[in-house]
PDB file of C-alpha atoms and ligand atoms in Angstrom:
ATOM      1  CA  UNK A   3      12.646  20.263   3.257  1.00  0.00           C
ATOM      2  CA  UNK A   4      14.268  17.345   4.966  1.00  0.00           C
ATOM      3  CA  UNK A   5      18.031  18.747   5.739  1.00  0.00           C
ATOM      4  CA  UNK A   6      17.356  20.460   9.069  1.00  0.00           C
ATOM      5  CA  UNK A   7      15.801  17.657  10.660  1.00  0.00           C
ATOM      6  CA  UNK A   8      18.129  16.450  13.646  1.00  0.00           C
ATOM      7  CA  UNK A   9      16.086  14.146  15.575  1.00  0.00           C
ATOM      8  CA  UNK A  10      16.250  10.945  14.619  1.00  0.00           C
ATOM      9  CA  UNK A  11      18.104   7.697  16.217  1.00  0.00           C
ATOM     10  CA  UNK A  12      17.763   4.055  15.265  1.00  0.00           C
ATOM     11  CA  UNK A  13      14.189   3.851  14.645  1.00  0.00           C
ATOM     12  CA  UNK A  14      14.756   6.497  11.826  1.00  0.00           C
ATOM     13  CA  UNK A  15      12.136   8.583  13.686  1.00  0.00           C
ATOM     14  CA  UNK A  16      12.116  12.071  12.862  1.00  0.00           C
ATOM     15  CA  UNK A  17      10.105  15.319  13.768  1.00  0.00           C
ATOM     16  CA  UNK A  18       7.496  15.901  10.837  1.00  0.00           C
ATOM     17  CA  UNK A  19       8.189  19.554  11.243  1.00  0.00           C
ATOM     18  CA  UNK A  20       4.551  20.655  10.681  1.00  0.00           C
ATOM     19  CA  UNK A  21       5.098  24.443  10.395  1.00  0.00           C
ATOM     20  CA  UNK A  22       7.914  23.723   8.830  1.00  0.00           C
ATOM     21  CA  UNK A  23       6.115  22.743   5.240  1.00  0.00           C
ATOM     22  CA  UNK A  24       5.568  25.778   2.946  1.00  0.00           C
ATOM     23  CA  UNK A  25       2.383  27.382   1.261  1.00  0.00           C
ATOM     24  CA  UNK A  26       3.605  25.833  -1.629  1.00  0.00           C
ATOM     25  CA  UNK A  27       3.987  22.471  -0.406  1.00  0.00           C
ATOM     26  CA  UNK A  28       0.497  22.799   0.765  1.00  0.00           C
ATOM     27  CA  UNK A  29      -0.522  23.584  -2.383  1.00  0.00           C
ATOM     28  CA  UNK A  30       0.703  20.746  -3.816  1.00  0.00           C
ATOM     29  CA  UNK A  31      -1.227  18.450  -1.069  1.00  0.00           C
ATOM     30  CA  UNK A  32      -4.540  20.038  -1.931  1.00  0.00           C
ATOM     31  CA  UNK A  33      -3.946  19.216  -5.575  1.00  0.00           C
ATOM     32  CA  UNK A  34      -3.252  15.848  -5.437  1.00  0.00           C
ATOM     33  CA  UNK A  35      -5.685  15.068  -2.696  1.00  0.00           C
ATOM     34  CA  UNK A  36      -8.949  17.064  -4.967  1.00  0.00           C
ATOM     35  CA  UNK A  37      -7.283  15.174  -8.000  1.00  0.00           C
ATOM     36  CA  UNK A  38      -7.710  11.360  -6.512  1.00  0.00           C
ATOM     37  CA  UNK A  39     -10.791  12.567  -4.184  1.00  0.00           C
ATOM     38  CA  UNK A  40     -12.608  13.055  -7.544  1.00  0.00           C
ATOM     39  CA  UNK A  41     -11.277  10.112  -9.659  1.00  0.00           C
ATOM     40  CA  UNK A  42     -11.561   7.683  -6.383  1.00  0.00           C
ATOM     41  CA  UNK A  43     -15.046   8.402  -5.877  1.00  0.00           C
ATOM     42  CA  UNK A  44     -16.173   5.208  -7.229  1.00  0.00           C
ATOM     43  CA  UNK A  45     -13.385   3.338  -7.566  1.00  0.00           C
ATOM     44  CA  UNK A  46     -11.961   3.094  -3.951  1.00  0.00           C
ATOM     45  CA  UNK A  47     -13.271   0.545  -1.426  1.00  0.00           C
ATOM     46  CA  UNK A  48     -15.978   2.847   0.208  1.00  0.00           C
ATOM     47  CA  UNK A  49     -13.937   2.005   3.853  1.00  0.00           C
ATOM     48  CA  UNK A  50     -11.095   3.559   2.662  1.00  0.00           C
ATOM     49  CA  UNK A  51     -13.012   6.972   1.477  1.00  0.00           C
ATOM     50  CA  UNK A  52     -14.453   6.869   4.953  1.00  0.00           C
ATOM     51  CA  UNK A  53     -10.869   6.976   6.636  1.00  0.00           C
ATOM     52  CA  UNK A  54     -10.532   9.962   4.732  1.00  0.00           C
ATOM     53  CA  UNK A  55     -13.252  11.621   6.288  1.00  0.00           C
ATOM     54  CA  UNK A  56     -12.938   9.304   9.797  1.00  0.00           C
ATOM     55  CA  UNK A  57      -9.283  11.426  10.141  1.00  0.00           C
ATOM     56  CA  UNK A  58     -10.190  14.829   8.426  1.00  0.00           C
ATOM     57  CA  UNK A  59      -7.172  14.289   6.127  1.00  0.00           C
ATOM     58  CA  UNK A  60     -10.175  16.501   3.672  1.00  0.00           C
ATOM     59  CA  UNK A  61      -9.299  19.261   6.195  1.00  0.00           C
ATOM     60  CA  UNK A  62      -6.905  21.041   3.538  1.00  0.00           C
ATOM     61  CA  UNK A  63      -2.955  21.251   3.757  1.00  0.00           C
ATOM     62  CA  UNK A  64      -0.878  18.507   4.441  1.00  0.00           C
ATOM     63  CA  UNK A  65      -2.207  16.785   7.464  1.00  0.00           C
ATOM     64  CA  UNK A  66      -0.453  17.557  11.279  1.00  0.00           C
ATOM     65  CA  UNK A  67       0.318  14.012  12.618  1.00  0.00           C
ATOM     66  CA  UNK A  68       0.044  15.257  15.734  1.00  0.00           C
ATOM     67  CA  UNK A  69      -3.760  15.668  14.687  1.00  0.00           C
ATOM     68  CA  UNK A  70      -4.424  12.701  12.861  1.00  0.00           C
ATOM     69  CA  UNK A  71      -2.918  10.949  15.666  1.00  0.00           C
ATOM     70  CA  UNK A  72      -5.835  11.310  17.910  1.00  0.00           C
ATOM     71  CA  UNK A  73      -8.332  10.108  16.356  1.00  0.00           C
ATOM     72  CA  UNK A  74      -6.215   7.102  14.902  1.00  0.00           C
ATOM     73  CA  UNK A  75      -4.979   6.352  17.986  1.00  0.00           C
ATOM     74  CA  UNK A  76      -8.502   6.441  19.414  1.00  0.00           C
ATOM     75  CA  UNK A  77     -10.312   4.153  16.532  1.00  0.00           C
ATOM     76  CA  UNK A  78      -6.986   1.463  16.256  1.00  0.00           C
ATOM     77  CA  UNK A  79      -4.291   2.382  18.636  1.00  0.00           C
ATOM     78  CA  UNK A  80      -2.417   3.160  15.257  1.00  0.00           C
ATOM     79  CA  UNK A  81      -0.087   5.924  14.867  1.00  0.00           C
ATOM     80  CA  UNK A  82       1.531   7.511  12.171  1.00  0.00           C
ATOM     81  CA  UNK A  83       5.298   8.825  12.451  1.00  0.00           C
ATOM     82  CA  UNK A  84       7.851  10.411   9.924  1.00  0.00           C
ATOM     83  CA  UNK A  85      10.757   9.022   8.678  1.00  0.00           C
ATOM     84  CA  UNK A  86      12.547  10.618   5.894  1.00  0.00           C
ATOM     85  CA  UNK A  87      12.083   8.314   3.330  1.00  0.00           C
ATOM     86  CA  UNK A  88      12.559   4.255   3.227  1.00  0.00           C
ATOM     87  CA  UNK A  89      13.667   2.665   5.949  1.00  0.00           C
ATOM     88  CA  UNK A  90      15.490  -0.845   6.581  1.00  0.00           C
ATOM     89  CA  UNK A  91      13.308  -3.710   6.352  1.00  0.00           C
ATOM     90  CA  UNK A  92      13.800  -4.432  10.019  1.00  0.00           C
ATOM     91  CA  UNK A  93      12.715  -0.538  11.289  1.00  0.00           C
ATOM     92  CA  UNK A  94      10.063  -0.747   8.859  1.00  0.00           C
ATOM     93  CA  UNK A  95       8.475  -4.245   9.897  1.00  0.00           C
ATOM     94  CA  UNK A  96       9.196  -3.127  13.766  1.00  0.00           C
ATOM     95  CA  UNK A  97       7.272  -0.026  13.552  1.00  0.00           C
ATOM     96  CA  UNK A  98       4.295  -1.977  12.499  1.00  0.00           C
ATOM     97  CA  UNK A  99       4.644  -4.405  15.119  1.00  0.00           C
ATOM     98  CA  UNK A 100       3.965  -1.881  17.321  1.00  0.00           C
ATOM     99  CA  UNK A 101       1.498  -0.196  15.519  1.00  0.00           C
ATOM    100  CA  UNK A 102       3.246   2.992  14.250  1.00  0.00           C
ATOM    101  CA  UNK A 103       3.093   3.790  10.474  1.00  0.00           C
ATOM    102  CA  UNK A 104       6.311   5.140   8.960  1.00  0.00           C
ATOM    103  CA  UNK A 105       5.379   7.640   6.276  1.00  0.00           C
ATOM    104  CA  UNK A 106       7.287   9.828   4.725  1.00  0.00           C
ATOM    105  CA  UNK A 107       8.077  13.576   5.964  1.00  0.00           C
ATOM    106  CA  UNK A 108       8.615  14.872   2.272  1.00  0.00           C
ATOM    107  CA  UNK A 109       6.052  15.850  -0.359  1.00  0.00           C
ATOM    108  CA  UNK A 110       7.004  15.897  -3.551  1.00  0.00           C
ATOM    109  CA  UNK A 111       7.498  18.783  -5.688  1.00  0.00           C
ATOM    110  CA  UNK A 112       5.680  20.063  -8.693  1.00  0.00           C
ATOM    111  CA  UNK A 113       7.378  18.513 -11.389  1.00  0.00           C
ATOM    112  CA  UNK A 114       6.953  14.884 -10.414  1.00  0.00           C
ATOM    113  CA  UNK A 115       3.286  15.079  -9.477  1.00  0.00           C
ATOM    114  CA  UNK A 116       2.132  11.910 -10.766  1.00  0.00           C
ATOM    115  CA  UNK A 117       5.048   9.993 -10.516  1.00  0.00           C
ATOM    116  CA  UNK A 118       7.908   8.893  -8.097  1.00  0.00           C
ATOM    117  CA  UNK A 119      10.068   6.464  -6.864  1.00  0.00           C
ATOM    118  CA  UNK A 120      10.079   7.427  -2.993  1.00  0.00           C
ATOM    119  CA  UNK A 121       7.035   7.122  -0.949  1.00  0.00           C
ATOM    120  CA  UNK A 122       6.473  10.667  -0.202  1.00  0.00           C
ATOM    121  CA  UNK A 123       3.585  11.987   2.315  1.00  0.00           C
ATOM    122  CA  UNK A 124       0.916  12.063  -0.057  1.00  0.00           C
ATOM    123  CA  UNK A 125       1.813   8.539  -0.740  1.00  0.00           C
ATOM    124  CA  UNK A 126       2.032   7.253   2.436  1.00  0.00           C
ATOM    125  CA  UNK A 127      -0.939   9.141   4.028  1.00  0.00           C
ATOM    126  CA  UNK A 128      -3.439   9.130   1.306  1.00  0.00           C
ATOM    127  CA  UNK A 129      -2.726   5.928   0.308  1.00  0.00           C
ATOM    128  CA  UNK A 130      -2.060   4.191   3.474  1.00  0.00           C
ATOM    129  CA  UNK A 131      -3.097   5.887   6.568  1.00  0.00           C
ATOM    130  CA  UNK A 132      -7.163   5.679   5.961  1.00  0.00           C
ATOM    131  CA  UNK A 133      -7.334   2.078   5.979  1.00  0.00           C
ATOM    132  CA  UNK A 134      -5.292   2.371   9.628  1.00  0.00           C
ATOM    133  CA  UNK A 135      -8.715   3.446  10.749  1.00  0.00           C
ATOM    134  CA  UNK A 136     -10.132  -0.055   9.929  1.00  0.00           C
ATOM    135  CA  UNK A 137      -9.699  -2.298  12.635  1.00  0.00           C
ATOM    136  CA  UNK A 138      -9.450  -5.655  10.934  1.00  0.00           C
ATOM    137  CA  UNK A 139      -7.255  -3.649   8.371  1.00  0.00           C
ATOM    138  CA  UNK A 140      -4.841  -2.189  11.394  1.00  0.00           C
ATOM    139  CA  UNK A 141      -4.755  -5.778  12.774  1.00  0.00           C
ATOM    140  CA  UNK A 142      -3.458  -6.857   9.714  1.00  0.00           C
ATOM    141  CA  UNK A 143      -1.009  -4.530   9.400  1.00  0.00           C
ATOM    142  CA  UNK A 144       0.246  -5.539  13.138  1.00  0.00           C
ATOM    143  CA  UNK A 145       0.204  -9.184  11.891  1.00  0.00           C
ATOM    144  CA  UNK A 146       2.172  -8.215   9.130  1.00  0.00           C
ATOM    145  CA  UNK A 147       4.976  -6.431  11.041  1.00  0.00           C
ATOM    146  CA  UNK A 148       5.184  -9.306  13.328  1.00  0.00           C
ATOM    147  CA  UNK A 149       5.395 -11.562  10.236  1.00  0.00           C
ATOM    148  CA  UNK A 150       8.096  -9.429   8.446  1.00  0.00           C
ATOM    149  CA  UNK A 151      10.451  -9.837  11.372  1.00  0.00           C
ATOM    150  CA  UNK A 152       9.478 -13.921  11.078  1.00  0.00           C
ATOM    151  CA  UNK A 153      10.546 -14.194   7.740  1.00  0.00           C
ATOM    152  CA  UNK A 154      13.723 -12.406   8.028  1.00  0.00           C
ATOM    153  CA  UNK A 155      14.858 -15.422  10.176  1.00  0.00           C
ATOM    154  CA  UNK A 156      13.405 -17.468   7.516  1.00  0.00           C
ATOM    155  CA  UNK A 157      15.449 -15.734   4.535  1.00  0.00           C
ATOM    156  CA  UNK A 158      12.397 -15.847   2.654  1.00  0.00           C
ATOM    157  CA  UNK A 159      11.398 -11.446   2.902  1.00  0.00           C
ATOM    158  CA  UNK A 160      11.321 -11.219  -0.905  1.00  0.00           C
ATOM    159  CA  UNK A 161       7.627 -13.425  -0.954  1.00  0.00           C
ATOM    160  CA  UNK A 162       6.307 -11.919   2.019  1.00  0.00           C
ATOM    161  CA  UNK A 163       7.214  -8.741   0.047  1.00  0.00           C
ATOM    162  CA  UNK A 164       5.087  -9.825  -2.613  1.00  0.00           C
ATOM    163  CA  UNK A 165       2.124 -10.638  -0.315  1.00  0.00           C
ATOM    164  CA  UNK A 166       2.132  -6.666   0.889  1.00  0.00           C
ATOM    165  CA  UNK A 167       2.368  -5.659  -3.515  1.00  0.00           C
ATOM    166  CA  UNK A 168      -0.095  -7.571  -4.269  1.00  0.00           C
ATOM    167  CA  UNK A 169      -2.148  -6.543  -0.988  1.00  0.00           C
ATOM    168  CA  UNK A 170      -1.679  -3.531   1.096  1.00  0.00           C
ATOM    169  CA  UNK A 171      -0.239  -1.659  -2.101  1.00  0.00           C
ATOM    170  CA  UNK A 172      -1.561  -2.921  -5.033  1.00  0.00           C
ATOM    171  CA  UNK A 173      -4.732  -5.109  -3.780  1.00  0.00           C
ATOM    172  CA  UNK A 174      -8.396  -5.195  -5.335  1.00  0.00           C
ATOM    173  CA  UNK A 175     -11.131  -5.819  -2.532  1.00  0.00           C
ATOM    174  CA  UNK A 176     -14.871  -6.888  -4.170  1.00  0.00           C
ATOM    175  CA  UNK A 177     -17.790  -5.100  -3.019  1.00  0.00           C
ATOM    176  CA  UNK A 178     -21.509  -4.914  -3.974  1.00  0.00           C
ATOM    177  CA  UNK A 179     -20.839  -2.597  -6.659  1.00  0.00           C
ATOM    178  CA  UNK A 180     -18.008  -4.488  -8.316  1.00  0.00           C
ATOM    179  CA  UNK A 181     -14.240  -4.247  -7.471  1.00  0.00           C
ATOM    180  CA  UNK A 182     -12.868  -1.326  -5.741  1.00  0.00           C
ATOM    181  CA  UNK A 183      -9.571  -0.260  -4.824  1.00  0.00           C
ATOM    182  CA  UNK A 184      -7.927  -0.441  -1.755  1.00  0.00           C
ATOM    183  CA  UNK A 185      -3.461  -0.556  -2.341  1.00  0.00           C
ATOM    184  CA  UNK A 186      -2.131   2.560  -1.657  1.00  0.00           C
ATOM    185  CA  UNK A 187      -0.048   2.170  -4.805  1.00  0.00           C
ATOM    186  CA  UNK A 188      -2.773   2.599  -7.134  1.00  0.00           C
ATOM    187  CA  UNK A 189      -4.792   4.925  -4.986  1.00  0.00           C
ATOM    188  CA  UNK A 190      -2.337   7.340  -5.073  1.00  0.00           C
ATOM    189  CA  UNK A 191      -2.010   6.831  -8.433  1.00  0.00           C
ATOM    190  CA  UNK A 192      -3.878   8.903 -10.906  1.00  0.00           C
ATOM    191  CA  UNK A 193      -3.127   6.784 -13.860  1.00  0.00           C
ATOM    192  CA  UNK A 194      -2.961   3.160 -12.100  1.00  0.00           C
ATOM    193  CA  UNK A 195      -6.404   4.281 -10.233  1.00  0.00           C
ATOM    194  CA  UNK A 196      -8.232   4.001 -13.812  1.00  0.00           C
ATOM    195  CA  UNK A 197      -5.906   1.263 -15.341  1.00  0.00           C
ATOM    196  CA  UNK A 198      -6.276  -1.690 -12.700  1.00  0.00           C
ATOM    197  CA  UNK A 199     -10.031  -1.202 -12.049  1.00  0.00           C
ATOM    198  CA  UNK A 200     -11.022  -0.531 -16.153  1.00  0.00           C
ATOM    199  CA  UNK A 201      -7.852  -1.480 -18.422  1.00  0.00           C
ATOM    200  CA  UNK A 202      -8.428  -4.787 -20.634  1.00  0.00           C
ATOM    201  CA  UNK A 203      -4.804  -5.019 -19.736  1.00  0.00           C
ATOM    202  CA  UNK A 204      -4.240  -6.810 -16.496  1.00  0.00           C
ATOM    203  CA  UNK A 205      -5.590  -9.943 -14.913  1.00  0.00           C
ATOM    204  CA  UNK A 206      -7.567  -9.934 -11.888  1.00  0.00           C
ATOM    205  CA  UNK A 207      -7.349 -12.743  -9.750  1.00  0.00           C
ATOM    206  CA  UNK A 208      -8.468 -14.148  -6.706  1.00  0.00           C
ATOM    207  CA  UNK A 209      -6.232 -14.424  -3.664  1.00  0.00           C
ATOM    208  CA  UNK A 210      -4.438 -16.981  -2.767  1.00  0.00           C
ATOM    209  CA  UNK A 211      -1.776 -16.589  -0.186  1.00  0.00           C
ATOM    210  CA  UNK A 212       0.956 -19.353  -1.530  1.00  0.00           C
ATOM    211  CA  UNK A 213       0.304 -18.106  -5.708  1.00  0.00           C
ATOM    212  CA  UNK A 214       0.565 -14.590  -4.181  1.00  0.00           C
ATOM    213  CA  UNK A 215       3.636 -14.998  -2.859  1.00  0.00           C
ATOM    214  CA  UNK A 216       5.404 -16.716  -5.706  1.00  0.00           C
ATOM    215  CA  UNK A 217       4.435 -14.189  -7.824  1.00  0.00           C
ATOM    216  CA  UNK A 218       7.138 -11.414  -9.331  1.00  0.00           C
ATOM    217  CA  UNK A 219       6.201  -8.059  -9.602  1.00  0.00           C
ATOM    218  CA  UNK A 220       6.301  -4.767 -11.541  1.00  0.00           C
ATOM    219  CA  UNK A 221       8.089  -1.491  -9.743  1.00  0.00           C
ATOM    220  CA  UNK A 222       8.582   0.446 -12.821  1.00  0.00           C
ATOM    221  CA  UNK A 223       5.322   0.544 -14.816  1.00  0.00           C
ATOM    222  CA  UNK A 224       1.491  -0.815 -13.799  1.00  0.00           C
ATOM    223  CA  UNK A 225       1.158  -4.132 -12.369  1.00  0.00           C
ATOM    224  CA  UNK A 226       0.243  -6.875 -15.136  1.00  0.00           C
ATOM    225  CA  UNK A 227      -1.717  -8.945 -12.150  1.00  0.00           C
ATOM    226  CA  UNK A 228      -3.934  -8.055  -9.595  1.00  0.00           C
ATOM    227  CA  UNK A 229      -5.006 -10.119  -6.601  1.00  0.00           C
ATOM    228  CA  UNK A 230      -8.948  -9.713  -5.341  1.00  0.00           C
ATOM    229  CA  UNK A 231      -9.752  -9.993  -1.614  1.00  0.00           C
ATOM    230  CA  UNK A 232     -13.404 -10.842  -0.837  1.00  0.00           C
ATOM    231  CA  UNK A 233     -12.879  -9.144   2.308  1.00  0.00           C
ATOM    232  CA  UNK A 234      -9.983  -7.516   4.693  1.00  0.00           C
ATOM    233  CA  UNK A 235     -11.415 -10.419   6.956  1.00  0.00           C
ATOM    234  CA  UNK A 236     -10.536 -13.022   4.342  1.00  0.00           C
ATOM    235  CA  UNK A 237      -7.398 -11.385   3.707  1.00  0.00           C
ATOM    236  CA  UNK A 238      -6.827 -11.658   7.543  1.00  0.00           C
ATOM    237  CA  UNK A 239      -7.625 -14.890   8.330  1.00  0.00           C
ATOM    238  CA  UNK A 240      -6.122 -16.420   5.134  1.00  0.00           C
ATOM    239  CA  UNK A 241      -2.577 -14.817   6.978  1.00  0.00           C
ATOM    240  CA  UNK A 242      -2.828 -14.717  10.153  1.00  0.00           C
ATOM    241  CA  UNK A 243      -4.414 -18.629  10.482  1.00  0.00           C
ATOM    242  CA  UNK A 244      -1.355 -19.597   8.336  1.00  0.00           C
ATOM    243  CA  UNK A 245       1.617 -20.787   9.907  1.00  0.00           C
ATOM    244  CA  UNK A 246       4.299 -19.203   7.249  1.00  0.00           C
ATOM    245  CA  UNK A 247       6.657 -21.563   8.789  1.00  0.00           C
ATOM    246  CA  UNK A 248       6.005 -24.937   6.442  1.00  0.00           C
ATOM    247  CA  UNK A 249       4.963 -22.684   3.362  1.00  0.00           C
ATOM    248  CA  UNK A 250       8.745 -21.124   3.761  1.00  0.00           C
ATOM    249  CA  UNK A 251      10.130 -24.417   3.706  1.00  0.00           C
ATOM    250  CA  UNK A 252       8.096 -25.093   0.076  1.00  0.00           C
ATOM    251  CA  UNK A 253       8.777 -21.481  -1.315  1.00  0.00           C
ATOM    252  CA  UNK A 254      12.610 -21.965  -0.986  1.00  0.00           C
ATOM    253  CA  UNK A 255      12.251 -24.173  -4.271  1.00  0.00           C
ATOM    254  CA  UNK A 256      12.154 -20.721  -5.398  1.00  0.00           C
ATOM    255  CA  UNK A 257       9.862 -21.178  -7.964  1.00  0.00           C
ATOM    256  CA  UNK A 258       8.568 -17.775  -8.944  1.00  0.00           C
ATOM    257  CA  UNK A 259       5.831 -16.770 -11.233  1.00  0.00           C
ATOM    258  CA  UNK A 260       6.030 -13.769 -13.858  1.00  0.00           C
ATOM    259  CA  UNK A 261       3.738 -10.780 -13.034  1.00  0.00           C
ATOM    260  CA  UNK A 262       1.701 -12.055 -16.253  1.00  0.00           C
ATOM    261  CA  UNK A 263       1.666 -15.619 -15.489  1.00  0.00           C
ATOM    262  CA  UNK A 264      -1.956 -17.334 -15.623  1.00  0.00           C
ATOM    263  CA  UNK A 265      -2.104 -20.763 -13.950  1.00  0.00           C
ATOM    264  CA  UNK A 266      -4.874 -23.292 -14.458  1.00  0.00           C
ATOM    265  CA  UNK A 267      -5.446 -23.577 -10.923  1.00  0.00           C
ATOM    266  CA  UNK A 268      -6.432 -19.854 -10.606  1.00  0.00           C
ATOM    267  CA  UNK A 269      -9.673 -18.381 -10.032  1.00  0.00           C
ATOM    268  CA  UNK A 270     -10.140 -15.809 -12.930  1.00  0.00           C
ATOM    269  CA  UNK A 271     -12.043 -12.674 -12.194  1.00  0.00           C
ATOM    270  CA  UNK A 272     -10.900 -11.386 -15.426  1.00  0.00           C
ATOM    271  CA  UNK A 273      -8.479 -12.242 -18.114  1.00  0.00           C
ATOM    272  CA  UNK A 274      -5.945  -9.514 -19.098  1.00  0.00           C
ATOM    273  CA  UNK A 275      -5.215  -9.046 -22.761  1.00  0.00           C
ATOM    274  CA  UNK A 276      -1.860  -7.877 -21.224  1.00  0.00           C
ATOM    275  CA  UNK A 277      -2.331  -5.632 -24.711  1.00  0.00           C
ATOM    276  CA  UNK A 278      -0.319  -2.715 -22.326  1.00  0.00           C
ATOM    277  CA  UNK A 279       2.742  -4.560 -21.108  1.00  0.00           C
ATOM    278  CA  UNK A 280       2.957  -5.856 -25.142  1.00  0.00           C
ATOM    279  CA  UNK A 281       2.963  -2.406 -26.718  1.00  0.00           C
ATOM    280  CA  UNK A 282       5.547  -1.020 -23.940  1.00  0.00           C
ATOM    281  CA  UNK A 283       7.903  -4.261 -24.487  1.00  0.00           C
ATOM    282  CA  UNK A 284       8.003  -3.415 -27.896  1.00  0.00           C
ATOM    283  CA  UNK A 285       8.536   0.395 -27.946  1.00  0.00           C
TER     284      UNK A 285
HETATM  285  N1  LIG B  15       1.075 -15.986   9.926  1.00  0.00           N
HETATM  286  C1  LIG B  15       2.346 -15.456   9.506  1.00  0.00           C
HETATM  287  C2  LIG B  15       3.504 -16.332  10.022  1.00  0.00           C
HETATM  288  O1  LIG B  15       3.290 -17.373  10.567  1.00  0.00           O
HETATM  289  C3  LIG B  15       2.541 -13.994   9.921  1.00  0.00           C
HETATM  290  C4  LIG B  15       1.799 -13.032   9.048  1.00  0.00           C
HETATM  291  C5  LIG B  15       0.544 -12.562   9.387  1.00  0.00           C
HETATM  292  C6  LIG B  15       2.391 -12.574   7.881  1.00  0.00           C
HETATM  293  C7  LIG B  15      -0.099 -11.662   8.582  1.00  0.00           C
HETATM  294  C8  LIG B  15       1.743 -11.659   7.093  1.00  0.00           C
HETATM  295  C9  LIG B  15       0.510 -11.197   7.417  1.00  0.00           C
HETATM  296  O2  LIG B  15       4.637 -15.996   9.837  1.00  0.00           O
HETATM  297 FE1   FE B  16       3.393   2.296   0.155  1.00  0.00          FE
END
């Protein structure tokens, strides 16, 4: 479903071929999206279940960018284009900048429903694109773009990579009702959905930017650490009011924390058994 797809140059921009996608592929959408709709319900950070709605991604079939464009463009000046798959750090952190989300063309195909190593469209819209909608959350993702292309000159990507992990695809916001999800990693996740909110398993944490960033992370199994935001304005400010420049300088000790570490100086929301990671290391 990718192969015929010409137009493309150095922003790895290509044409998401709406009428292109089959009944099949379709199909597959409307699974996954009933499948998390159901088992996100109570789980996901009630702003992000409103994007849903906000950009009719509920409409059935995998959504038209074209369509969601309008309305995201409208509520955040965010737009969504497709590339066919990852893209260079620089493309990637430039399209934010300028407030255009890469996501992927492809979906993927029945026999890897709940699990795979590209970020597909169902990925990349259902997990990311709602929170677009949220203006504090676009801003942020602006700020982080801007912030990517910073560190580059800084030679210091691999912790601001951890801040987006532990945030924009793996982050834990609280609410009244107790911690919700709002990473598109576990959203789109059926299994990681259940695990990080309601698994003895992992420790939840409060964020800090600087033990955020020296922390290691999992990309082959569920994370053994998750990072709480009180707010996406906390999580703002606590970035964008930082000059990265002097905590760069300290982070090149390279001291790094494993994904299971527990410090004394961190706020505990709850202690993992880490009784999951244990069993796997020993099977
Ligand atoms: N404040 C950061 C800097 O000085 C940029 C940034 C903002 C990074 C938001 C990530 C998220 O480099
Ligand atoms: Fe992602």
């Amino acid at each position: 479903m990718t192969s015929h797809i010409t137009v493309r140059d150095d922003d790895y921009v290509i044409d998401q071929n709406w009428a292109g996608y089959t009944a099949d592929e379709h199909a597959v959408w409307d699974f996954l999206y009933r499948r998390q709709r159901d088992i996100l319900a109570d789980r996901a950070d009630p702003a992000m279940l409103q994007g849903l709605e906000t950009l009719n991604l509920n409409r059935g079939g995998i959504p038209d960018f074209a369509v969601i464009n309008e309305e995201l463009k409208a509520r955040t000046g965010f737009t969504v284009v497709a590339v066919p798959g990852l893209v260079p750090d620089e493309v990637f952190f430039t399209h934010l900048a300028n407030r255009r989300f890469p996501a992927g063309q492809f979906i993927r195909n029945r026999n890897q429903l709940d699990y795979l190593q590209e970020p597909d469209i169902f990925h990349d819209v259902f997990g990311h694109v709602p929170l677009l909608s949220n203006p504090v959350f676009a801003d942020y993702m602006e700020a982080y773009g801007k912030g990517g292309l910073r560190a580059m000159k800084f030679g210091r990507l691999k912790n601001l990579a951890a801040l987006y992990w532990y945030t924009v695809e793996f982050g834990l916001i609280e609410t009244p009702k107790g911690l919700r999800i709002y990473g598109a990693g576990i959203s789109s996740s059926k299994d990681e959905s259940i695990f990080a909110l309601e698994d003895p398993s992992p420790n939840r944490l409060r964020f800090d930017l600087e033990r955020v960033m020296r922390t290691a992370y999992r990309i082959d199994d569920f994370q053994q650490t998750y990072f709480v935001v009180r707010s996406y304005d906390e999580l703002f400010r606590a970035t964008v009011d930082t000059d990265f420049a002097p905590l760069y300088e300290r982070l090149a000790d390279g001291a790094a924390y494993p994904p299971d570490t527990l410090l004394n100086t961190d706020q505990v929301i709850a202690r993992g058994t880490q009784a999951y990671a244990k069993a796997k290391a020993k099977a």
